[in-house]
Coordinates of C-alpha atoms in Angstrom, one line a residue:
M1 CA -20.5 127.5 124.2
E2 CA -21.9 125.8 121.2
P3 CA -25.4 127.4 121.3
Q4 CA -23.9 130.9 120.6
L5 CA -23.3 129.9 117.0
T6 CA -25.5 131.8 114.5
P7 CA -28.0 129.6 112.6
T8 CA -27.5 129.5 108.9
P9 CA -30.3 129.2 106.3
P10 CA -31.3 125.5 105.6
T11 CA -29.7 124.0 102.6
G12 CA -30.4 121.0 100.4
G13 CA -33.2 118.8 101.7
H14 CA -33.8 120.8 104.8
T15 CA -36.1 123.5 103.5
T16 CA -39.8 123.6 103.3
D17 CA -41.9 125.3 100.6
A18 CA -40.6 128.8 99.8
P19 CA -41.3 131.4 97.2
V20 CA -39.6 131.0 93.9
A21 CA -36.2 132.7 94.2
T22 CA -35.4 135.8 92.2
P23 CA -32.0 136.7 90.7
P24 CA -29.7 138.1 93.3
S25 CA -29.2 141.8 93.3
P26 CA -25.7 143.2 92.6
G27 CA -23.5 142.6 95.6
A28 CA -25.9 140.0 97.2
P29 CA -24.1 137.1 98.9
I30 CA -23.6 134.0 96.7
H31 CA -24.9 130.8 98.2
R32 CA -22.2 128.2 97.9
E33 CA -22.5 124.5 98.0
P34 CA -20.0 122.3 99.9
Y35 CA -18.3 119.3 98.3
W36 CA -15.6 116.8 99.1
D37 CA -13.0 115.5 96.7
V38 CA -12.3 112.0 97.8
E39 CA -9.8 109.2 96.9
A40 CA -8.6 106.1 98.6
G41 CA -5.0 106.1 99.6
P42 CA -2.6 103.3 100.6
P43 CA -4.3 100.6 102.7
Q44 CA -4.3 101.3 106.4
G45 CA -6.1 99.6 109.2
G46 CA -6.3 100.4 112.9
E47 CA -8.8 101.2 115.6
L48 CA -11.6 103.7 115.6
R49 CA -13.8 104.7 118.5
M50 CA -17.4 105.0 117.5
A51 CA -19.3 108.1 118.5
G52 CA -22.5 108.1 120.6
F53 CA -26.0 107.1 119.4
K54 CA -27.6 110.1 117.6
H55 CA -31.1 108.7 117.8
L56 CA -30.9 108.4 121.6
M57 CA -29.0 111.7 122.1
V58 CA -31.7 113.8 120.4
P59 CA -34.8 112.7 122.5
A60 CA -32.6 112.6 125.7
M61 CA -31.6 116.2 125.2
A62 CA -35.3 117.1 124.9
A63 CA -36.2 115.0 127.9
A64 CA -33.8 117.2 130.0
C65 CA -36.5 119.9 129.7
L66 CA -38.7 117.7 132.0
S67 CA -36.4 118.3 134.9
E68 CA -35.4 121.3 137.0
E69 CA -32.1 119.7 137.9
P70 CA -29.1 119.3 135.6
W71 CA -28.8 116.4 133.2
C72 CA -25.4 115.2 131.8
L73 CA -25.0 113.3 128.5
D74 CA -21.7 111.7 127.9
N75 CA -20.4 110.4 124.6
A76 CA -22.7 112.9 122.9
P77 CA -21.5 113.1 119.2
Q78 CA -20.5 116.3 117.5
L79 CA -23.4 116.6 115.0
T80 CA -25.5 119.3 113.5
D81 CA -28.5 118.0 115.6
R82 CA -26.5 118.5 118.8
Q83 CA -25.6 122.0 117.8
A84 CA -29.1 122.8 116.7
L85 CA -30.8 121.4 119.9
A86 CA -28.3 123.1 122.1
A87 CA -29.1 126.4 120.4
M88 CA -32.8 125.8 120.6
L89 CA -32.7 125.0 124.3
T90 CA -30.5 128.1 124.9
Q91 CA -33.0 130.4 123.1
L92 CA -35.8 128.8 125.3
G93 CA -33.9 129.9 128.4
A94 CA -32.0 126.7 129.4
R95 CA -28.3 126.7 130.3
V96 CA -26.4 124.4 128.0
D97 CA -22.7 123.7 128.5
V98 CA -20.8 121.7 125.9
D99 CA -17.4 120.1 126.6
E100 CA -16.1 119.4 123.1
A101 CA -13.0 117.5 124.3
A102 CA -15.0 115.1 126.5
D103 CA -18.1 114.9 124.2
R104 CA -20.2 115.9 127.1
V105 CA -23.4 118.0 127.2
R106 CA -24.7 119.4 130.4
I107 CA -28.3 120.8 130.4
D108 CA -29.9 122.8 133.2
A109 CA -33.5 123.4 132.1
S110 CA -34.6 125.0 135.5
P111 CA -34.7 128.5 133.9
L112 CA -36.4 127.3 130.7
H113 CA -39.4 129.6 129.9
G114 CA -40.2 129.6 126.2
H115 CA -42.9 127.6 124.5
R116 CA -42.2 128.3 120.9
V117 CA -39.6 126.1 119.2
P118 CA -37.1 128.3 117.4
A119 CA -37.9 128.1 113.8
D120 CA -34.6 129.0 112.3
W121 CA -33.0 125.9 113.9
S122 CA -35.9 123.5 113.8
A123 CA -36.2 123.9 110.0
Q124 CA -32.7 122.4 109.7
V125 CA -33.0 119.2 111.7
H126 CA -35.7 116.8 112.8
G127 CA -34.7 116.7 116.4
G128 CA -36.7 119.8 117.4
A129 CA -39.9 117.7 117.0
Y130 CA -39.0 116.1 120.4
L131 CA -39.3 119.4 122.1
L132 CA -43.0 119.4 121.3
P133 CA -44.2 117.0 124.0
V134 CA -41.8 118.3 126.7
L135 CA -42.6 122.0 126.2
L136 CA -46.3 121.1 126.2
A137 CA -45.8 119.2 129.5
R138 CA -43.8 122.0 131.0
H139 CA -45.8 125.0 130.0
G140 CA -49.2 123.7 128.9
R141 CA -48.6 125.1 125.5
V142 CA -46.2 124.7 122.6
E143 CA -45.9 126.1 119.1
S144 CA -43.6 125.3 116.2
G145 CA -43.1 125.8 112.5
A146 CA -41.6 123.4 110.1
H147 CA -39.2 120.6 111.1
G148 CA -36.4 119.6 108.8
G149 CA -34.8 116.3 108.0
C150 CA -33.6 114.2 105.1
R151 CA -35.8 114.3 101.9
I152 CA -37.0 110.7 102.3
G153 CA -40.7 110.5 102.8
G154 CA -43.7 112.5 103.7
G155 CA -43.2 116.3 103.9
S156 CA -42.3 118.8 101.3
R157 CA -38.7 119.3 100.3
G158 CA -37.5 117.4 103.3
G159 CA -39.8 118.9 105.9
R160 CA -41.0 116.3 108.3
P161 CA -44.7 116.0 109.1
V162 CA -46.0 116.5 112.6
E163 CA -49.5 115.1 112.3
H164 CA -48.6 111.9 114.0
I165 CA -47.1 113.8 116.9
A166 CA -50.3 115.8 117.2
R167 CA -52.3 112.5 117.3
V168 CA -50.1 111.2 120.1
L169 CA -50.5 114.3 122.2
E170 CA -54.2 114.3 121.7
R171 CA -54.3 110.9 123.4
F172 CA -52.8 112.6 126.5
G173 CA -55.6 115.2 126.5
A174 CA -54.0 118.0 124.4
C175 CA -55.8 120.1 121.9
C176 CA -53.7 120.3 118.7
T177 CA -53.9 122.1 115.4
T178 CA -51.5 121.5 112.5
D179 CA -51.0 123.3 109.2
G180 CA -49.0 120.6 107.3
A181 CA -45.7 121.9 108.6
G182 CA -46.1 123.3 112.1
L183 CA -48.1 122.5 115.2
T184 CA -49.8 124.4 118.0
A185 CA -50.9 122.4 121.1
T186 CA -52.4 123.3 124.4
A187 CA -53.0 121.4 127.6
P188 CA -53.9 123.9 130.3
R189 CA -54.9 121.2 132.8
G190 CA -51.7 119.2 132.1
L191 CA -51.3 115.9 130.4
R192 CA -53.0 112.7 131.7
G193 CA -52.0 109.1 131.3
A194 CA -53.3 107.1 128.3
V195 CA -53.5 103.7 126.8
I196 CA -52.0 103.8 123.3
D197 CA -51.4 101.1 120.7
L198 CA -48.4 102.3 118.8
G199 CA -49.4 100.0 116.0
D200 CA -52.0 102.7 115.1
F201 CA -49.0 104.8 113.9
A202 CA -47.6 102.0 111.7
T203 CA -48.7 99.6 109.0
P204 CA -48.2 95.8 109.0
D205 CA -45.2 94.9 106.9
P206 CA -46.0 92.6 104.0
H207 CA -43.6 89.8 105.1
R208 CA -44.3 89.2 108.8
G209 CA -47.2 91.4 109.6
L210 CA -45.4 93.3 112.3
P211 CA -45.7 97.1 112.6
T212 CA -43.4 99.3 110.5
G213 CA -43.4 102.7 108.9
P214 CA -41.8 106.2 109.1
H215 CA -43.9 107.5 112.1
Y216 CA -43.6 104.4 114.3
S217 CA -40.4 105.4 116.1
G218 CA -41.3 109.1 116.5
A219 CA -44.7 108.2 117.8
T220 CA -43.3 105.9 120.4
K221 CA -40.7 108.4 121.6
T222 CA -43.2 111.2 121.7
A223 CA -45.5 109.1 123.8
L224 CA -42.7 108.2 126.3
L225 CA -41.8 111.9 126.7
A226 CA -45.4 112.9 127.2
A227 CA -46.0 110.0 129.7
A228 CA -43.0 110.8 131.9
T229 CA -44.6 113.7 133.7
A230 CA -48.3 113.1 133.0
R231 CA -50.8 112.4 135.7
G232 CA -51.6 108.8 136.1
N233 CA -50.6 105.6 134.3
T234 CA -49.7 105.2 130.6
V235 CA -49.6 101.9 128.8
L236 CA -47.9 101.8 125.4
R237 CA -48.7 98.7 123.5
H238 CA -46.6 97.4 120.6
P239 CA -43.9 100.1 121.1
Y240 CA -41.1 100.6 118.5
P241 CA -38.7 97.8 119.5
K242 CA -35.3 99.2 118.7
P243 CA -32.9 100.9 121.2
D244 CA -33.9 104.4 120.0
A245 CA -37.1 104.0 122.1
Q246 CA -36.2 101.2 124.5
E247 CA -33.1 103.1 125.8
L248 CA -35.1 106.3 126.1
A249 CA -37.4 104.5 128.5
H250 CA -34.4 103.5 130.6
V251 CA -33.1 107.1 130.6
L252 CA -36.5 108.3 132.0
A253 CA -36.3 105.5 134.6
R254 CA -32.8 106.8 135.7
A255 CA -34.5 110.2 136.2
G256 CA -37.1 108.8 138.6
V257 CA -39.9 107.7 136.3
A258 CA -41.5 104.4 137.2
V259 CA -41.1 102.5 133.9
D260 CA -41.7 98.8 133.2
V261 CA -40.3 97.7 129.8
R262 CA -41.6 94.5 128.3
P263 CA -41.3 93.1 124.8
E264 CA -44.9 93.9 123.9
S265 CA -45.6 97.0 126.1
I266 CA -44.1 99.8 128.1
E267 CA -45.9 100.9 131.2
V268 CA -45.1 104.4 132.6
Q269 CA -46.3 105.8 135.9
G270 CA -46.2 109.5 135.3
A271 CA -44.2 111.5 137.7
D272 CA -46.8 114.3 137.7
G273 CA -44.0 116.8 138.2
P274 CA -40.4 117.5 137.3
L275 CA -37.9 114.6 136.9
R276 CA -34.7 114.2 138.9
A277 CA -31.2 114.9 137.8
T278 CA -29.4 112.1 135.9
S279 CA -26.3 111.2 133.9
V280 CA -26.4 109.1 130.8
T281 CA -23.6 107.5 128.8
L282 CA -24.9 107.0 125.3
P283 CA -24.1 103.7 123.6
S284 CA -22.2 103.8 120.3
D285 CA -24.1 104.9 117.2
L286 CA -25.5 101.8 115.6
M287 CA -25.4 103.2 112.0
E288 CA -21.8 104.4 112.4
V289 CA -20.9 100.9 113.3
I290 CA -22.5 99.4 110.2
T291 CA -21.0 102.2 108.1
F292 CA -17.4 101.3 109.2
V293 CA -18.0 97.6 108.9
T294 CA -19.0 98.3 105.3
A295 CA -15.9 100.5 104.8
S296 CA -13.7 97.8 106.2
V297 CA -15.0 95.3 103.7
L298 CA -15.1 97.6 100.7
L299 CA -11.6 99.1 101.3
D300 CA -10.1 95.7 102.3
R301 CA -8.9 97.0 105.6
N302 CA -8.4 95.3 109.0
L303 CA -10.4 97.5 111.4
T304 CA -11.2 97.4 115.1
L305 CA -14.1 99.4 116.3
R306 CA -14.1 100.5 120.0
L307 CA -17.6 100.6 121.4
D308 CA -19.4 102.2 124.4
R309 CA -22.0 99.9 126.0
P310 CA -21.4 97.2 123.4
E311 CA -24.3 95.0 124.8
V312 CA -26.8 97.7 123.5
V313 CA -25.0 97.8 120.2
R314 CA -25.0 94.1 119.7
D315 CA -28.6 93.6 120.7
G316 CA -29.7 96.6 118.7
L317 CA -27.9 95.4 115.5
A318 CA -29.0 91.8 115.9
P319 CA -30.8 91.7 112.5
E320 CA -27.9 93.5 110.7
L321 CA -25.4 91.1 112.3
H322 CA -27.5 88.1 111.2
H323 CA -27.3 89.3 107.6
L324 CA -23.6 90.2 107.8
G325 CA -23.0 86.6 108.9
N326 CA -25.2 85.3 106.0
I327 CA -23.2 87.1 103.4
G328 CA -19.8 86.2 104.9
V329 CA -18.5 89.4 106.6
P330 CA -15.9 88.3 109.2
L331 CA -16.6 89.8 112.6
A332 CA -15.2 89.0 116.0
W333 CA -16.4 90.5 119.3
D334 CA -14.0 91.0 122.2
G335 CA -15.6 93.0 125.1
E336 CA -15.7 96.6 123.9
L337 CA -14.0 95.8 120.7
L338 CA -15.5 94.7 117.4
H339 CA -12.9 93.3 114.9
V340 CA -13.7 93.4 111.2
R341 CA -11.5 91.5 108.8
P342 CA -11.5 91.4 105.0
A343 CA -13.6 88.6 103.5
T344 CA -11.4 85.7 102.3
S345 CA -14.0 84.6 99.7
P346 CA -16.7 86.3 97.7
L347 CA -19.6 87.5 99.7
A348 CA -22.8 85.4 99.5
P349 CA -26.1 86.8 98.0
D350 CA -28.9 87.6 100.3
R351 CA -32.4 89.1 100.6
V352 CA -32.5 91.9 103.2
I353 CA -35.7 93.4 104.5
A354 CA -35.6 96.9 106.1
A355 CA -38.4 97.1 108.6
S356 CA -39.0 98.6 112.0
H357 CA -38.4 95.2 113.7
L358 CA -35.7 94.0 111.3
V359 CA -32.8 95.8 109.6
Y360 CA -32.8 99.5 110.1
S361 CA -33.9 101.5 107.0
D362 CA -30.8 103.6 107.5
A363 CA -28.6 100.5 106.9
Q364 CA -30.1 99.3 103.6
P365 CA -28.0 101.6 101.4
L366 CA -24.9 100.2 103.0
F367 CA -26.1 96.6 102.5
A368 CA -26.6 97.5 98.8
L369 CA -22.9 98.3 98.6
L370 CA -22.0 95.0 100.2
L371 CA -24.3 93.0 98.0
L372 CA -22.8 94.5 94.8
A373 CA -19.8 92.4 95.8
A374 CA -21.7 89.2 96.2
S375 CA -21.4 86.1 94.1
G376 CA -25.0 86.2 92.9
A377 CA -28.2 88.3 92.6
S378 CA -29.6 89.8 95.8
A379 CA -32.5 92.0 96.8
L380 CA -33.3 94.7 99.3
V381 CA -36.9 95.4 100.4
E382 CA -37.8 98.7 102.1
T383 CA -40.9 98.8 104.2
V384 CA -40.2 101.9 106.4
W385 CA -39.7 104.8 104.0
S386 CA -40.9 105.5 100.5
G387 CA -38.2 107.0 98.2
R388 CA -35.3 105.4 100.1
F389 CA -33.4 104.5 97.0
G390 CA -31.9 107.9 96.4
Y391 CA -28.4 106.5 96.0
V392 CA -29.3 104.3 93.1
D393 CA -28.7 106.8 90.3
G394 CA -25.2 107.5 91.7
L395 CA -24.3 103.9 91.9
R396 CA -25.6 103.3 88.4
S397 CA -23.3 106.0 87.1
M398 CA -20.5 103.8 88.5
G399 CA -21.8 100.8 86.6
A400 CA -23.9 99.2 89.2
R401 CA -26.7 97.0 87.9
L402 CA -29.7 97.9 90.0
T403 CA -33.4 97.7 89.3
V404 CA -36.0 99.4 91.4
D405 CA -39.4 97.7 91.5
G406 CA -41.7 99.5 93.9
Q407 CA -40.2 99.1 97.3
E408 CA -37.7 96.4 96.2
L409 CA -34.2 96.9 94.9
R410 CA -32.7 94.1 92.8
I411 CA -29.0 93.8 92.7
L412 CA -26.8 92.1 90.2
P413 CA -23.2 91.9 91.4
G414 CA -20.3 93.4 89.4
P415 CA -17.4 95.8 89.8
L416 CA -17.9 99.5 90.0
H417 CA -16.0 101.9 87.7
P418 CA -15.3 105.6 88.0
A419 CA -18.3 107.9 87.6
P420 CA -18.3 110.2 84.6
G421 CA -19.0 113.3 86.7
P422 CA -19.7 114.5 90.3
L423 CA -21.8 112.4 92.7
R424 CA -24.6 113.8 94.7
G425 CA -26.2 112.4 97.9
N426 CA -29.6 113.9 98.6
D427 CA -29.9 112.5 102.1
L428 CA -27.6 111.4 104.8
R429 CA -27.4 107.6 104.1
A430 CA -27.3 108.1 100.3
A431 CA -24.3 110.5 100.7
A432 CA -22.6 107.9 103.0
A433 CA -23.2 105.1 100.5
L434 CA -21.9 107.1 97.5
L435 CA -18.9 108.2 99.6
L436 CA -17.9 104.7 100.4
A437 CA -18.5 103.6 96.8
A438 CA -16.2 106.3 95.5
L439 CA -13.4 105.4 98.0
A440 CA -13.8 101.7 97.0
I441 CA -13.2 102.5 93.3
G442 CA -10.0 104.2 94.2
T443 CA -10.0 107.1 91.7
P444 CA -10.8 110.7 92.6
H445 CA -14.4 111.6 92.8
R446 CA -16.3 114.8 93.8
L447 CA -19.2 114.3 96.1
Y448 CA -21.9 116.9 96.7
G449 CA -24.5 116.7 99.5
V450 CA -21.8 116.3 102.2
E451 CA -23.7 118.7 104.4
H452 CA -26.0 115.8 105.2
L453 CA -23.1 113.8 106.6
A454 CA -22.6 116.3 109.5
R455 CA -26.1 115.3 110.8
G456 CA -25.2 111.6 111.2
Y457 CA -21.4 111.2 111.5
D458 CA -19.1 112.6 114.1
R459 CA -15.7 113.8 112.6
L460 CA -16.1 111.5 109.6
P461 CA -13.3 112.9 107.4
A462 CA -10.7 112.4 110.2
K463 CA -11.9 108.8 110.8
L464 CA -11.7 108.0 107.0
R465 CA -8.3 109.7 106.7
S466 CA -7.1 107.3 109.5
L467 CA -8.0 104.5 107.1
G468 CA -5.9 106.0 104.3
A469 CA -8.6 108.1 102.5
R470 CA -7.7 111.5 101.0
I471 CA -10.4 114.0 101.5
T472 CA -10.3 117.7 100.7
S473 CA -13.3 120.1 101.0
G474 CA -14.4 123.1 99.0
T475 CA -17.4 125.0 97.8
T476 CA -19.0 126.0 94.5
P477 CA -21.9 128.2 93.6
A478 CA -25.2 126.4 94.2
P479 CA -26.5 124.9 91.0
E480 CA -29.6 127.1 90.8
Q481 CA -27.6 130.3 91.4
E482 CA -24.9 129.2 88.9
A483 CA -27.6 128.7 86.3
R484 CA -29.0 132.2 86.9
T485 CA -25.5 133.6 86.7
H486 CA -25.0 132.1 83.2
A487 CA -28.5 132.8 81.9

């Protein structure tokens, strides 16, 4: 029973503002920081099965709270977010059963009774934010403290803001107060349908004028969850267009909600009561697919990726696949299989724009690695998150010629060489990019920030070892504690 695990204090980018630490008293436990020592081994190819889509699993687990009948999620990846959400739901009274061997999560929320999101877990991951609309719908009240996440945007020290969630809930008739980290909302008469333009929670990107931004996806998913059991009709105009939200609408439809999904709008006829039981098989994780395509190219490995619901993956990654074709990455689709072959000629330069309707922001650090191997200068433009170039210093320490100009990264191609010291990834995708870069160089490197990887990749060390990588893990005293020790 996964939820029985004891929460640990948040680390790295997961904390919110806290008092300045004092030197530990004699005998106090020493906080240790995990690391991996990584090195590429002899070339190996093979087949890997991609895990389920994290960004659909998280709101789907929350949506189970809208039902008094069991929900079953298959292909649910073993991630920190799954562990944390299972623990939160258990503390709120739900019954959660996890079948590790089958990657299956069964949630029975009929006994759910709490309205306060457990703070010790929610501070570690962002997924607890999706409990806000469902607990409000269920109990007429919800309270939460800070919500964690990668340190890549608004929020202090990685804490994710909830003001946009409050604004969405207010459209459904809730009364909300926020304090910069947490939220309290009440709706004693229940939620009522609304007409919402999700473009209000985004900004036009400077290239095509379409909505983009860090709150666009979360606002859309929050609105879908609130609309599912609201009284009356909800119309969501200009919803976030990627599978994160579109597939969530289909999950709600499987549970009995009348949902009409169109390119420019989603219309929801609220159930005005609990949803039905449902079973969902999650598609493969889109970012894991892009990560292993990148690994195949950088490590010069033949690789076959086995996918669940490949049509969702292919449609959801259409912008990424377009750019991979532009730069010359050989891909071949065969039903549930995606074959990746080493490039037979230098990759071509490209200009890649990360936007809510184009390439995923999560994918741009991986494209940076590929474009370092191109035959000419390239550029990456980030329009979703500010501060999304956290991997740049690490790559520069390996000799990468990268220039950051506002929200644009300019890339001059060239070989990487061993870094003079340890690498550090301060968020999930930065850690993944530095990990792949270190493996591509071929010499041993030590990588810190590996705790972030457990939030986005299911059994990553085992998958990389199957490609010939050598990975050993360890811990050292956290830098701030080590500094106090030697002061």
